[in-house]
Amino acid sequence: MQRRLRKFFLKLSQTTVRISPMQTIVFAFLGIIFTGTLLLLFPFSSRSGESCGLMTAIFTATSATCVTGLSLVDTWTPWIRTSCGFVFDTNWRIGVCDHCVHIFFLFRRKINLRQRLVMALAMSISEIGGVVRLVRNVLRTTIVVELIGATILAVRLIPDVGLARGIWWGIFHAVSAFCNAGFDLLGGLNQGSIITAYGTDWVVSLTLMALIVIGGIGFIVWEDIRVHKRFRKLYIYSKLVLWTSGLLIVGGTVLFWVLEHSNTQTMERYGLGDQILLSAFQSVTCRIAGFWTIVQSGLTDASKAISILLMFIGGSGGSTAGGLKTVTFAILALAIVATARGRSHLTAFKRTITKEQISSAMSLFIILLLLVFCGATYICAVNDVSFLDSLYETVSALATVGVTTGITQSLSVSSKILLICYMFFGRVGIMTISLGFLFANRVEDRYQYAETTVLKDRGQSFENIYGHRTWQIWVSCGKKVI
């Protein structure tokens, strides 16, 4: 008996569980969320010395890990030292599964093929060649950009809040903006307030906007710009990202100003320059981050609709931004224009985009659209809120943006759980689905049915409707067609 048990445990110890790289990413996120939840549950994490409760802890931990920004409480009011956890959760988002890689860099250990594949998946790139060099460059760029942003913010905040707090807040908000997390600590200026205190401050707003945009265009575009320098030499992907991002920012700014400049609840009391600044910040933050300089509940219904569209599009691949992604949106928009003009091929920057890419973009669009509709319908049905506000909250969670009209705290427990699932799926699920489309090996079918067209004019012949080969088979078999 002892010998059998010994053999059993020996075999069990030698058994290795094979986990795919995508599963590694999912488990890494779950592990960080679990750890963050435990930390936030401890009484020492609260200013009052009391536990915040399970729902608040898991909601905040998920939102911070998935760089969303939605929260059931003001970030400054309940937390004390655990706000550091938000920074680390968001800062290491360069590749949550790459913590081990940073250790390998430190000890100069060799990185094997599997670890390189995990790094590529975590950074949403399709090739593992040069991925280690890319991670190094991303780490250096991230540190430099965040330090510059933190220095500018600290210099501006120190006169208002003091030296120690100004430096800490500068670092925190620079990391939060660059990582598209959307958490802020400016409730410390006036309990319950948000970053609206500096909404018309050009230094703070422009710095945050720059950090948000740079963090949202993605690591692939950074590397491409660093290597090629000139726009005409960039890859098609980078050109689409830059063009689409620029058009969305400018177009959103114009639309928000037109719709809100006379709104007494948002911009009416400000001058023209401040109105343009507020409109630009709203256009930038709605696609990527969770900051806001105007109260979202005061927006007109038309502005809320524009915000929902921008959130749904999201940022670019290879970043922490969620949503449909700018290039996917660009491909769909170009496909619609090409179809309307009667063209059979889709081209961009003198290159042809394959039908497989269009099909993948359409599939992801339909998946997100169904999730958004179902989630908004459920929240509207079980809570006393309008469908537009429910849609706003759902898209914000799924696209990991974090802006809200203020209904998050009043939602039912089941609705909060739904938002938690949407935040997790928006950060991890969309990435794995996109990469699944990207890495999938398309297998040719072993046989194929005769082609047909669903919509045909009644005057066309039977052979054209059912296919010439099918007609020949039926005739040779002696079948009578009625």
PDB file of N, CA and C in Angstrom, residues 47 49 51 112 134 193 230 239-240 263 292 294 320 329 341 354 361 377 390 403 409 434 466 470:
ATOM      1  N   ARG A  47      -9.085  54.732   5.555  1.00  0.00           N
ATOM      2  CA  ARG A  47      -8.799  55.874   6.422  1.00  0.00           C
ATOM      3  C   ARG A  47      -9.567  55.783   7.728  1.00  0.00           C
ATOM      4  N   GLY A  49     -10.327  52.994   9.239  1.00  0.00           N
ATOM      5  CA  GLY A  49      -9.936  51.808   9.986  1.00  0.00           C
ATOM      6  C   GLY A  49     -10.937  50.691   9.914  1.00  0.00           C
ATOM      7  N   SER A  51     -13.180  47.900   7.312  1.00  0.00           N
ATOM      8  CA  SER A  51     -13.135  47.260   6.003  1.00  0.00           C
ATOM      9  C   SER A  51     -14.175  47.876   5.077  1.00  0.00           C
ATOM     10  N   ASN A 112      13.074  32.014 -22.943  1.00  0.00           N
ATOM     11  CA  ASN A 112      12.784  30.951 -23.901  1.00  0.00           C
ATOM     12  C   ASN A 112      11.638  31.344 -24.834  1.00  0.00           C
ATOM     13  N   LEU A 134      11.711  44.958 -28.012  1.00  0.00           N
ATOM     14  CA  LEU A 134      10.552  45.843 -27.942  1.00  0.00           C
ATOM     15  C   LEU A 134      10.154  46.101 -26.495  1.00  0.00           C
ATOM     16  N   SER A 193     -14.778  65.815  -4.609  1.00  0.00           N
ATOM     17  CA  SER A 193     -14.555  66.392  -5.927  1.00  0.00           C
ATOM     18  C   SER A 193     -13.664  65.471  -6.756  1.00  0.00           C
ATOM     19  N   ARG A 230       9.811  59.150 -40.133  1.00  0.00           N
ATOM     20  CA  ARG A 230       8.918  59.866 -41.043  1.00  0.00           C
ATOM     21  C   ARG A 230       7.601  59.108 -41.244  1.00  0.00           C
ATOM     22  N   LYS A 239       0.075  54.129 -39.677  1.00  0.00           N
ATOM     23  CA  LYS A 239      -0.591  55.224 -40.376  1.00  0.00           C
ATOM     24  C   LYS A 239      -2.083  55.252 -40.073  1.00  0.00           C
ATOM     25  N   LEU A 240      -2.716  54.084 -40.073  1.00  0.00           N
ATOM     26  CA  LEU A 240      -4.145  54.021 -39.760  1.00  0.00           C
ATOM     27  C   LEU A 240      -4.407  54.469 -38.327  1.00  0.00           C
ATOM     28  N   ASN A 263     -24.636  74.848 -23.015  1.00  0.00           N
ATOM     29  CA  ASN A 263     -25.261  74.041 -21.966  1.00  0.00           C
ATOM     30  C   ASN A 263     -24.889  74.624 -20.599  1.00  0.00           C
ATOM     31  N   TRP A 292     -12.445  63.008 -16.168  1.00  0.00           N
ATOM     32  CA  TRP A 292     -13.361  63.930 -16.834  1.00  0.00           C
ATOM     33  C   TRP A 292     -13.287  65.286 -16.161  1.00  0.00           C
ATOM     34  N   ILE A 294     -15.671  67.758 -16.986  1.00  0.00           N
ATOM     35  CA  ILE A 294     -17.048  68.235 -16.872  1.00  0.00           C
ATOM     36  C   ILE A 294     -17.907  67.081 -16.365  1.00  0.00           C
ATOM     37  N   THR A 320      -3.195  49.643 -23.378  1.00  0.00           N
ATOM     38  CA  THR A 320      -4.170  49.155 -22.402  1.00  0.00           C
ATOM     39  C   THR A 320      -5.573  49.629 -22.716  1.00  0.00           C
ATOM     40  N   PHE A 329     -11.979  49.865 -36.361  1.00  0.00           N
ATOM     41  CA  PHE A 329     -12.991  50.841 -36.778  1.00  0.00           C
ATOM     42  C   PHE A 329     -12.656  51.409 -38.148  1.00  0.00           C
ATOM     43  N   ARG A 341     -19.280  52.651 -52.894  1.00  0.00           N
ATOM     44  CA  ARG A 341     -18.756  53.108 -54.184  1.00  0.00           C
ATOM     45  C   ARG A 341     -18.671  51.981 -55.207  1.00  0.00           C
ATOM     46  N   THR A 354      -7.056  42.567 -46.897  1.00  0.00           N
ATOM     47  CA  THR A 354      -7.657  41.290 -47.267  1.00  0.00           C
ATOM     48  C   THR A 354      -9.074  41.154 -46.708  1.00  0.00           C
ATOM     49  N   ALA A 361     -12.704  41.875 -38.368  1.00  0.00           N
ATOM     50  CA  ALA A 361     -13.155  43.142 -37.796  1.00  0.00           C
ATOM     51  C   ALA A 361     -14.669  43.153 -37.616  1.00  0.00           C
ATOM     52  N   THR A 377     -29.443  46.593 -21.611  1.00  0.00           N
ATOM     53  CA  THR A 377     -30.850  46.206 -21.413  1.00  0.00           C
ATOM     54  C   THR A 377     -31.063  45.627 -20.019  1.00  0.00           C
ATOM     55  N   SER A 390     -27.735  53.616 -18.872  1.00  0.00           N
ATOM     56  CA  SER A 390     -27.312  52.208 -18.778  1.00  0.00           C
ATOM     57  C   SER A 390     -26.329  51.870 -19.892  1.00  0.00           C
ATOM     58  N   VAL A 403     -15.458  56.506 -17.500  1.00  0.00           N
ATOM     59  CA  VAL A 403     -16.316  57.660 -17.263  1.00  0.00           C
ATOM     60  C   VAL A 403     -17.720  57.173 -16.933  1.00  0.00           C
ATOM     61  N   GLN A 409     -22.769  53.737  -8.175  1.00  0.00           N
ATOM     62  CA  GLN A 409     -22.988  53.392  -6.776  1.00  0.00           C
ATOM     63  C   GLN A 409     -24.408  52.925  -6.508  1.00  0.00           C
ATOM     64  N   SER A 434      -9.160  39.050 -30.225  1.00  0.00           N
ATOM     65  CA  SER A 434      -8.461  39.709 -31.332  1.00  0.00           C
ATOM     66  C   SER A 434      -7.229  38.919 -31.749  1.00  0.00           C
ATOM     67  N   TYR A 466     -28.810  28.144 -58.797  1.00  0.00           N
ATOM     68  CA  TYR A 466     -28.351  26.986 -58.040  1.00  0.00           C
ATOM     69  C   TYR A 466     -26.926  26.554 -58.365  1.00  0.00           C
ATOM     70  N   THR A 470     -24.249  21.963 -59.784  1.00  0.00           N
ATOM     71  CA  THR A 470     -25.362  21.298 -59.105  1.00  0.00           C
ATOM     72  C   THR A 470     -26.421  20.868 -60.108  1.00  0.00           C
TER      73      THR A 470
END
